[in-house]
Coordinates of C-alpha atoms in Angstrom, one line a residue:
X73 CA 36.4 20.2 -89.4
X74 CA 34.3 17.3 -88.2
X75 CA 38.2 15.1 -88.2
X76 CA 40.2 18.1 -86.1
X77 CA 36.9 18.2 -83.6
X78 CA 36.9 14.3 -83.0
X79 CA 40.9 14.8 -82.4
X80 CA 40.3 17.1 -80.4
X81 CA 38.1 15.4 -78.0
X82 CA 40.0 12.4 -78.2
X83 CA 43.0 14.5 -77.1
X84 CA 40.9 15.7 -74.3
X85 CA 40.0 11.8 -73.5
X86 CA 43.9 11.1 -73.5
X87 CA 44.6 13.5 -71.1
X88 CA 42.3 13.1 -68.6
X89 CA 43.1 9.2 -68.6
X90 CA 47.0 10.3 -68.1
X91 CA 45.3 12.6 -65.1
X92 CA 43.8 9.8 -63.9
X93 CA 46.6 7.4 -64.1
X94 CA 48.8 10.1 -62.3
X95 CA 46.4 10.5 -59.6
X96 CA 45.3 6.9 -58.6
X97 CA 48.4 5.9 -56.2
X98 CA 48.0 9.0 -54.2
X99 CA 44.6 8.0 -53.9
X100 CA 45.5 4.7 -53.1
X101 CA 47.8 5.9 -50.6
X102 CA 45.4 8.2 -49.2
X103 CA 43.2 5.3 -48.4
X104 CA 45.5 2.6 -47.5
X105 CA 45.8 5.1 -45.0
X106 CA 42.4 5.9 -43.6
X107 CA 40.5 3.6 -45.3
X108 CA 37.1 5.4 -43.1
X109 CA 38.0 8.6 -43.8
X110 CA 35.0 8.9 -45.9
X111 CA 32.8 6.9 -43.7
X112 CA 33.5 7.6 -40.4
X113 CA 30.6 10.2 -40.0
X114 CA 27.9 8.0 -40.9
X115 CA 29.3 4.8 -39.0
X116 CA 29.7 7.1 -35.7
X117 CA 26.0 7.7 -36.1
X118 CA 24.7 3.9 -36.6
X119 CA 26.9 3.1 -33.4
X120 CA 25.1 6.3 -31.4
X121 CA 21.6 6.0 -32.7
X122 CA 21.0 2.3 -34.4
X123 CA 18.0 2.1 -36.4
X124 CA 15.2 0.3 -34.1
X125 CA 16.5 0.4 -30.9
X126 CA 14.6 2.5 -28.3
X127 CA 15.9 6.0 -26.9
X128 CA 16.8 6.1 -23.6
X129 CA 13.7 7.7 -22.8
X130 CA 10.8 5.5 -24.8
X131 CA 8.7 7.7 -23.5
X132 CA 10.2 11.0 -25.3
X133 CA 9.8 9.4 -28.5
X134 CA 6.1 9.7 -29.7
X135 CA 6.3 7.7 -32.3
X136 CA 8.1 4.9 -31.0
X137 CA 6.1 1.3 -30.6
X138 CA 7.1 -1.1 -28.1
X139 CA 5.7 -4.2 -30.6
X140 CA 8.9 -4.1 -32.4
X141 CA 10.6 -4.9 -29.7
X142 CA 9.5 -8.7 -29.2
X143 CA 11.2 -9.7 -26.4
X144 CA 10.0 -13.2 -25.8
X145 CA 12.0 -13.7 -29.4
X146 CA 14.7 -12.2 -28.2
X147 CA 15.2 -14.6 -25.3
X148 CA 14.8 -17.1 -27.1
X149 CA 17.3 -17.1 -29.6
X150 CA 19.7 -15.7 -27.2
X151 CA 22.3 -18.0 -27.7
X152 CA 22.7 -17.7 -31.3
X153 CA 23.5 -14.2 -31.1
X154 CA 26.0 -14.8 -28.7
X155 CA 27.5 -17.6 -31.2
X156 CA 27.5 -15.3 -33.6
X157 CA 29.3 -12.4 -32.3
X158 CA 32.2 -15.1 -31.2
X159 CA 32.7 -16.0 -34.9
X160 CA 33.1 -12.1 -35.3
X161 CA 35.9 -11.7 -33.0
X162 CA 33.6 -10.0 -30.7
X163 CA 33.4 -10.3 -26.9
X164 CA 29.8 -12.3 -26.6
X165 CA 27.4 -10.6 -24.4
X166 CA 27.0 -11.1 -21.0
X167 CA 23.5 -13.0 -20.2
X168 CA 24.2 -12.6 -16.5
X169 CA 22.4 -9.2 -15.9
X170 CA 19.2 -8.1 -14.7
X171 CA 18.1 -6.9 -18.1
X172 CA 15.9 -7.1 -21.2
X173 CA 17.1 -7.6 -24.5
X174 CA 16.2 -5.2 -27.6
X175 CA 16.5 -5.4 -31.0
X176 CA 19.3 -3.6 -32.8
X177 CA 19.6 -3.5 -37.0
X178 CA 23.1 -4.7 -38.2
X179 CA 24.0 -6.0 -41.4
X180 CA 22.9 -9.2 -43.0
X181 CA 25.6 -12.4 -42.1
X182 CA 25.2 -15.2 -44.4
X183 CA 22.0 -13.7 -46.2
X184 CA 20.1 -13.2 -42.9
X185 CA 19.8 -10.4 -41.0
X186 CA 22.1 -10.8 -37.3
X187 CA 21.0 -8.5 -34.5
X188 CA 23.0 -7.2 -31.8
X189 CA 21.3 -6.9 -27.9
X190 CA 21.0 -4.0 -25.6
X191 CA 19.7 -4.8 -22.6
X192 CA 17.4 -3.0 -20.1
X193 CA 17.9 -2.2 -16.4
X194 CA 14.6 -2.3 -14.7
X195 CA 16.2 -1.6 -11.4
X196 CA 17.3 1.5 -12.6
X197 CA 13.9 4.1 -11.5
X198 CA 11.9 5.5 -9.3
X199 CA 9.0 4.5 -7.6
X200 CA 5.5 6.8 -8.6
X201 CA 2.6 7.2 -6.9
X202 CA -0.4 5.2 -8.4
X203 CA -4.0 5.6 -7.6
X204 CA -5.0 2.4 -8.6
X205 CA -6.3 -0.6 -6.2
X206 CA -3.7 -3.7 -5.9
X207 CA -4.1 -6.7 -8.1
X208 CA -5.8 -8.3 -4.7
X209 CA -6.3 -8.0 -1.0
X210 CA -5.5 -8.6 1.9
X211 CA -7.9 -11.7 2.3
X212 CA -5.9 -13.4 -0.7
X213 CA -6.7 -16.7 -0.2
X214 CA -3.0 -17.8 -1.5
X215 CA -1.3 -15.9 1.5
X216 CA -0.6 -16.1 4.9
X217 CA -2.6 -13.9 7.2
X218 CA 0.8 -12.9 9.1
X219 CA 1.5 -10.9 5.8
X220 CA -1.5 -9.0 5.7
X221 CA -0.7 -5.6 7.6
X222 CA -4.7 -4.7 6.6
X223 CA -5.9 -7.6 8.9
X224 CA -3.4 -6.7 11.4
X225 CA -3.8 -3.2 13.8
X226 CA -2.4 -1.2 11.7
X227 CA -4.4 2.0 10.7
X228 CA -2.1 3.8 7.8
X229 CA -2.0 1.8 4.3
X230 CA 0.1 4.4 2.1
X231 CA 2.2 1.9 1.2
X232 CA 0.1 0.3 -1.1
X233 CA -0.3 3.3 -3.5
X234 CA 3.1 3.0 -4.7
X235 CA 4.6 1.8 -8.2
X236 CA 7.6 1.2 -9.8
X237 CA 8.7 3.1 -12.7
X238 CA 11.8 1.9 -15.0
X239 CA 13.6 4.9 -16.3
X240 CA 15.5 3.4 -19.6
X241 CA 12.4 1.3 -20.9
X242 CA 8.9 0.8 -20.5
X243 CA 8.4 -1.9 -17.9
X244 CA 5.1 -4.2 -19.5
X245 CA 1.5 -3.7 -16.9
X246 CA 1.5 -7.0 -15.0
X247 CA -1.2 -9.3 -16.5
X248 CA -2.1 -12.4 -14.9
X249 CA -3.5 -14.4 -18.2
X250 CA -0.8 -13.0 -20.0
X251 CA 1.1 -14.5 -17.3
X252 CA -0.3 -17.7 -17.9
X253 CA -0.2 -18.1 -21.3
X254 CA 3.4 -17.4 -21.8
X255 CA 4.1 -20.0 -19.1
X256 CA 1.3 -22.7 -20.9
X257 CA 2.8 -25.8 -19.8
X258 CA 5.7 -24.4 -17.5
X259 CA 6.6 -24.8 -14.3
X260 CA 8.2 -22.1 -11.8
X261 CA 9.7 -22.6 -8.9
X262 CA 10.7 -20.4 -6.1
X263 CA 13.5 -22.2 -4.3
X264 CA 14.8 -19.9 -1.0
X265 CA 14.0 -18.6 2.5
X266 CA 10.4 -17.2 3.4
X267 CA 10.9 -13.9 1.3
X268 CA 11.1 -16.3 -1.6
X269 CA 7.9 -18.1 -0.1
X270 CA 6.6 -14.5 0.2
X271 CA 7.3 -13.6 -3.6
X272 CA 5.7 -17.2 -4.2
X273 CA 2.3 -16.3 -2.3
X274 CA 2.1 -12.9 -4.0
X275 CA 2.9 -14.5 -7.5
X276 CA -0.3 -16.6 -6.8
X277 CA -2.3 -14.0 -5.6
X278 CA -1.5 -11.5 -8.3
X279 CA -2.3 -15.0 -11.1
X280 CA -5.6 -15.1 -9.0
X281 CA -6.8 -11.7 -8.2
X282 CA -6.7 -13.8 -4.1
X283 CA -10.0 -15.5 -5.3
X284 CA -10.3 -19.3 -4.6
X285 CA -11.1 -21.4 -8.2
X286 CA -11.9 -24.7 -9.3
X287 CA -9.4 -24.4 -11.9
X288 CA -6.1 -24.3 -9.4
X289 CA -5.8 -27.7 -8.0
X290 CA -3.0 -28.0 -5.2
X291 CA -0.1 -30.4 -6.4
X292 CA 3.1 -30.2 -3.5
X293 CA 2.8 -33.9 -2.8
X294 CA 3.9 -34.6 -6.9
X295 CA 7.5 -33.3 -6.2
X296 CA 10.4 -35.0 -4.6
X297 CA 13.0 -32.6 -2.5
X298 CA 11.7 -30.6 0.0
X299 CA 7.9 -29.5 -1.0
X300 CA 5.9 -31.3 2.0
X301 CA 3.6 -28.1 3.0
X302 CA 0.2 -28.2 1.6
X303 CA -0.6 -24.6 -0.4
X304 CA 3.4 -25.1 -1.7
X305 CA 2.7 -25.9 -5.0
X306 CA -0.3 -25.4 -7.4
X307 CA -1.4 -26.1 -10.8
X308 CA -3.8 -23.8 -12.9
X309 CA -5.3 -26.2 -15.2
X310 CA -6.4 -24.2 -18.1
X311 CA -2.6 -23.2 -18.6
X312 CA -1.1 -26.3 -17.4
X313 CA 0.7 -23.8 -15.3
X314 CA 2.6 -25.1 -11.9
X315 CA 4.0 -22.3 -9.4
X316 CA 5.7 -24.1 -6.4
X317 CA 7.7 -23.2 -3.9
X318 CA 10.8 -25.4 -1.8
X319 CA 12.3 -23.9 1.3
X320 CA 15.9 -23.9 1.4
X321 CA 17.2 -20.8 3.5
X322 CA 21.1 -21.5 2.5
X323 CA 20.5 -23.4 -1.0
X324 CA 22.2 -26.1 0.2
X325 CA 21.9 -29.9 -0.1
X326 CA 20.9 -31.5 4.0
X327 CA 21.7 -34.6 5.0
X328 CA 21.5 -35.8 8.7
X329 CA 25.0 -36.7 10.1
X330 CA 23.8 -39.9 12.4
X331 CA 20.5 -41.3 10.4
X332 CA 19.8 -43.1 13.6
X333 CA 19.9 -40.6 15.8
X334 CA 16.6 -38.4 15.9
X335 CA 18.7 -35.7 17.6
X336 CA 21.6 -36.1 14.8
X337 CA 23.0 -32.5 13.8
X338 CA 22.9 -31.7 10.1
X339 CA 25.4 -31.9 7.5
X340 CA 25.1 -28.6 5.5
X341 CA 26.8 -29.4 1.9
X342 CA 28.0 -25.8 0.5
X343 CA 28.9 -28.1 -2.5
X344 CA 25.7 -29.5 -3.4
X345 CA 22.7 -28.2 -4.3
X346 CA 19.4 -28.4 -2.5
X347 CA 17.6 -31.9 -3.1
X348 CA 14.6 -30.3 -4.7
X349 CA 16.7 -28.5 -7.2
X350 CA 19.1 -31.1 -8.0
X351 CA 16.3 -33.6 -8.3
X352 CA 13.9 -31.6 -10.4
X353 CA 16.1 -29.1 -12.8
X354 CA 15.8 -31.6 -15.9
X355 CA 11.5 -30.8 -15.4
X356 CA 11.8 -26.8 -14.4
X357 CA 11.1 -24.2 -16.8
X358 CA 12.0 -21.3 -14.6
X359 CA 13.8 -21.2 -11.2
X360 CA 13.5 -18.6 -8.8
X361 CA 16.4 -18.7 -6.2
X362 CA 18.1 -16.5 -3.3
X363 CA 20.0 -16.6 0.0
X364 CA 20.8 -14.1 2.1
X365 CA 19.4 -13.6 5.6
X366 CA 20.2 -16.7 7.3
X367 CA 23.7 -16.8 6.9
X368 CA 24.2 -16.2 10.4
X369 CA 26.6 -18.2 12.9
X370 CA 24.0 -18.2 15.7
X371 CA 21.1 -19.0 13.0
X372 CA 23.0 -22.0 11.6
X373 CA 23.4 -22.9 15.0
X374 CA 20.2 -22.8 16.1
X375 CA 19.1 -25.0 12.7
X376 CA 21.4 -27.7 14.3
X377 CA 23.4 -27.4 11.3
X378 CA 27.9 -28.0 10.3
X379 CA 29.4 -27.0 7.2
X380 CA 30.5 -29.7 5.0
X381 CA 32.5 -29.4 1.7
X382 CA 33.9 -32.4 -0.1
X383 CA 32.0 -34.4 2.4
X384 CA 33.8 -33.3 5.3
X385 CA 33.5 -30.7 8.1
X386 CA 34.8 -27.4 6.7
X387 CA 38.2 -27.1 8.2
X388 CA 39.4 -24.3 6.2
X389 CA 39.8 -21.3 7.9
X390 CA 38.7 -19.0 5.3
X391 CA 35.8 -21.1 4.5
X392 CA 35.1 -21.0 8.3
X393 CA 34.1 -17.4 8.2
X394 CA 30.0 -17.6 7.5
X395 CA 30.2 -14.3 5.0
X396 CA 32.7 -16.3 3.1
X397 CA 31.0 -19.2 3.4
X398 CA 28.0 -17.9 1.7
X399 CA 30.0 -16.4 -1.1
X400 CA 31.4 -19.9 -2.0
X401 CA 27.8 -21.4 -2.0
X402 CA 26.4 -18.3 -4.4
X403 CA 29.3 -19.4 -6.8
X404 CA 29.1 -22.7 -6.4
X405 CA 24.9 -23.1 -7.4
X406 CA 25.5 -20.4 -10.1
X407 CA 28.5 -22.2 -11.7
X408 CA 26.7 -25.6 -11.4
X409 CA 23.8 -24.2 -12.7
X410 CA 25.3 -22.5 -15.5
X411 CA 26.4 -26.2 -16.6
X412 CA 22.8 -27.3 -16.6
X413 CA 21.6 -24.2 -18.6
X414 CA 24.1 -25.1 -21.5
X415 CA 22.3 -28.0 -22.1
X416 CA 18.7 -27.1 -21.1
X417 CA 17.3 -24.3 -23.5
X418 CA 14.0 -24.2 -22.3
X419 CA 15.2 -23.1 -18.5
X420 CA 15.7 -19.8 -17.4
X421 CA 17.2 -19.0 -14.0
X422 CA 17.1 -16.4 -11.9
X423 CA 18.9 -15.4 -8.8
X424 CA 17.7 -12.3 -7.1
X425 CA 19.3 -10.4 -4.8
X426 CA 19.0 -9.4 -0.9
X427 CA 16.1 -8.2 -0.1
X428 CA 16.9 -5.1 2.6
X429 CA 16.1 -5.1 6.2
X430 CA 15.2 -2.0 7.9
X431 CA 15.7 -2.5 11.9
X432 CA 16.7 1.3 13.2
X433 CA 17.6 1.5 16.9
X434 CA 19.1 -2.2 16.8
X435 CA 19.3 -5.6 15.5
X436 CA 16.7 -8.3 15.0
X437 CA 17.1 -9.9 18.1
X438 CA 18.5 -6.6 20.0
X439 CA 15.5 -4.2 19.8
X440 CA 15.8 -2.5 16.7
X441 CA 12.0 -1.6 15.0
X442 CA 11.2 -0.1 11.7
X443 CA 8.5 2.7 13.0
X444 CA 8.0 5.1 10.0
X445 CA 4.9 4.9 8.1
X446 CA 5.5 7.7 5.6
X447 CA 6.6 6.8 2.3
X448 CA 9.9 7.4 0.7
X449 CA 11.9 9.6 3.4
X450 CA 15.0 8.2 2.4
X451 CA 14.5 9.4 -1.6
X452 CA 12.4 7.5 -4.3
X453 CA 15.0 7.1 -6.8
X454 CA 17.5 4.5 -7.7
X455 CA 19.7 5.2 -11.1
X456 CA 22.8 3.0 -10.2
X457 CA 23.9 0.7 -12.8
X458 CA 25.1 -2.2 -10.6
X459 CA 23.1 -3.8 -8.0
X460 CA 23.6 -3.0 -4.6
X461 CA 23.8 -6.9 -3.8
X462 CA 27.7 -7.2 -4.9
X463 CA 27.8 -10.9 -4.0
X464 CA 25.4 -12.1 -6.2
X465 CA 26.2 -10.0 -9.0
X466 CA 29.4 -10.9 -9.3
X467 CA 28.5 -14.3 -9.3
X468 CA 26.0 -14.3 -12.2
X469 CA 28.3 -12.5 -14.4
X470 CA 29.4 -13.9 -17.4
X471 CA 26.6 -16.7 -16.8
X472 CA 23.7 -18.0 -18.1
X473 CA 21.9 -17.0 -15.1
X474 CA 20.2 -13.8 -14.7
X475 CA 20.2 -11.0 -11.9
X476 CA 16.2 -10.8 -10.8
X477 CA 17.6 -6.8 -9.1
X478 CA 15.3 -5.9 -6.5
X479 CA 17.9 -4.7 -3.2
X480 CA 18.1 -1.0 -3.7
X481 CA 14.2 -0.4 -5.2
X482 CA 13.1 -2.1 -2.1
X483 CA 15.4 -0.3 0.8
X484 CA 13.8 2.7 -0.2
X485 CA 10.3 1.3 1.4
X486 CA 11.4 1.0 5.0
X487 CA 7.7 1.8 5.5
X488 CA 6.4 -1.1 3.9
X489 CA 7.3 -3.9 6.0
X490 CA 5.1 -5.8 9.1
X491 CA 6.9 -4.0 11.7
X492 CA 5.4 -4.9 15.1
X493 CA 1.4 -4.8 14.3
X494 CA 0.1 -8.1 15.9
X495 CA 3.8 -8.9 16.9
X496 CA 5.4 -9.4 19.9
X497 CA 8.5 -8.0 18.2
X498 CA 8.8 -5.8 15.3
X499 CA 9.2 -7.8 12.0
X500 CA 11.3 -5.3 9.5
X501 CA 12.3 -8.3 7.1
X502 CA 9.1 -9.3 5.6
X503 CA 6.7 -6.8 3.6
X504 CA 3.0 -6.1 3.7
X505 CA 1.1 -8.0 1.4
X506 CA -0.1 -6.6 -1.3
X507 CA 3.1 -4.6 -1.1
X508 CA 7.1 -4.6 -2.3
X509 CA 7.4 -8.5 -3.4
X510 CA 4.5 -7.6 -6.2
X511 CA 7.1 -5.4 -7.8
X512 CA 9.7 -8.3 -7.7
X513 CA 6.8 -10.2 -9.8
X514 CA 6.4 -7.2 -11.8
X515 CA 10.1 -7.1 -12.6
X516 CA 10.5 -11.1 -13.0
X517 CA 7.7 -11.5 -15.8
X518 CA 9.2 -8.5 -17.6
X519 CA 12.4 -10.1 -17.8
X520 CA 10.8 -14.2 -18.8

């Protein structure tokens, strides 16, 4: 009995093998065929919801913790990421945006583990009020009285109790030794027109709470190019921290056409840089640039200035055109910067966008004001995912240099600018200090 049972079974054995046999090249077939059919679910959902990134919402996520994030790491090894996802056949991401990087799980490459990056739009949001005093006043000692609307006759300061709000990640509180310490033997530079020496004297009265110190030592006259203003550049000693600014309303390089002639018009290079940036980019840590509002015929003009390119009077006709003009000068610092960036790890550039003028009724110079003093009449929401400042975003794409987005946050605070209190004409270009330009801050050291 014990022999026919053990033939039995072996029978059994024999047959499910022939099964087997039978069955394997359908199955082979079957996933030769569709080789995810069985995985597809599962791979649908890491792509959706990868482990470790945040939802789109951090705040709907109680449990969510933005220290896993670490985004200083994430900057900083950047490059490798992008290396990595060329090797994979991958299109690299774009560093050109005005955005954040996250961390995102993915398998291990090589026995380490590889991430992917998801960036973070802080201009997407919406701006919320905020009971809380500025990070200084008026009487900053870093600022010039002519930005301080609460020295000035105006009455109504509403549009200091304003903040803004990212909508697809937590944009980090503003912390001045913070500040410092990531930037411990840095320098930054704000290279533009006055709204970038605006941002400048706001970034040094929100570092300072706008209190004098013996630890901030004034240091313009250490740097070649055009920093020849005293209060232009500063150094805060316990940090070894330097925040300078160098005017250069067209980022272009200047060079007097007739050297003898004290009347001598300008040569305006569109294709060279400014001599302050050109001469100083091997020493900068971080570079703070934009152009916009002085790209005017009648203000080049008036700046006894002539386009040059290839070190000639422009003679092209295109080229002629000033809003053309300025495009090829955007695309010509970005690309030339871009160069420098590819050998220069520890630089970050960043370019930001227009910021918004608000003259109703007219022009500058034709009698247009900027009256209102109530807060957000024209909405308090921006969720557009490309920057209202077309010209530079386009430029920066695909770069090394990033998009510092401020254009359409700020031209929903039309009430927030000088206006005409102790002017003889309404000023609706600059802002109120404390005011807009401390968000621009905000918004740059969230993205360092």
């Amino acid at each position: 009995m014990k022999g026919g049972d053990g033939f039995r079974t072996t029978g059994k054995k024999i047959s499910v093998a022939l099964l087997a046999l039978v069955l394997m090249p359908f199955l082979l077939w079957d996933w030769e065929t569709n080789p995810f059919v069985y995985t597809h679910e599962s791979t649908q959902y890491r792509s959706n919801t990868p482990p470790g990134i945040a939802p789109a919402c951090i705040h709907c996520d109680p449990n969510y913790s933005t220290e896993s994030m670490k985004p200083a790491e994430m900057k900083t090894d950047g490059d490798k990421y992008q290396s990595l996802e060329k090797e994979e056949g991958k299109e690299p991401m774009e560093n050109g945006d005005d955005f954040e990087a996250e961390i995102i799980d993915r398998s291990l490459v090589n026995g380490t583990a590889s991430v992917d990056t998801k960036v973070c739009n802080y201009a997407r949001g919406r701006w919320v009020a905020d009971s809380r005093p500025p990070l200084y006043t008026a009487k900053c000692k870093y600022m010039e009285r002519k930005w301080a609307c609460r020295l000035s006759s105006r009455t109504d300061f509403s549009y200091e109790g304003y903040r803004w709000q990212s909508v697809d990640c937590q944009k980090p509180e503003f912390e001045a030794s913070h500040f410092l310490e990531r930037m411990k033997d840095k320098i930054v530079a704000f290279v533009g027109d006055s709204l970038s020496r605006e941002q400048f004297e706001s970034m040094m009265c929100m570092l300072t709470g706008g209190q004098e110190s013996s630890d901030i030592e004034d240091v313009q006259f250490l740097y070649t190019g055009e920093i020849h203003h005293p209060g232009w550049g500063y150094r805060f000693r316990s940090t070894n921290t330097t925040i300078l600014y160098s005017k250069s309303t067209r980022l272009c390089d200047l060079e007097p056409i007739n050297a003898t002639d004290p009347n001598t018009l300008n040569a305006m290079h569109l294709d060279r840089q400014p001599a302050f940036i050109r001469e100083n980019i091997d020493h900068l840590n971080v570079l703070v640039m934009n152009t916009a509002q002085h790209w005017r015929k009648t203000l080049v003009s008036w700046d006894n200035e002539v386009m040059y390119v290839n070190g000639a009077p422009v003679q092209d006709r295109n080229l002629m055109n000033i809003s053309n003009a300025m495009i090829f000068k955007v695309n010509n610092i970005v690309k030339w910067l871009d160069s420098k960036l590819a050998s220069n790890p520890n630089l970050q550039v960043f370019f930001r966008t227009k910021s918004p003028t608000h003259f109703f009724k007219g022009d500058w110079n034709t009698g247009g004001r900027c009256d209102n003093t109530i807060p957000m009449t024209r909405g308090s929401e921006v969720f557009e995912d490309e920057s209202s400042d077309k010209v530079v975003a386009a430029a920066v794409k695909g770069t090394r240099v990033k998009l510092l987005d401020i254009t359409a946050l700020s031209d929903l605070r039309d009430e927030a600018h000088n206006s005409y209190y102790g002017k003889k004409s309404p000023d609706c270009l600059h802002w109120c200090l404390p005011g807009v330009p401390d968000t621009w801050n905000e918004l740059l050291s969230a993205q360092l």
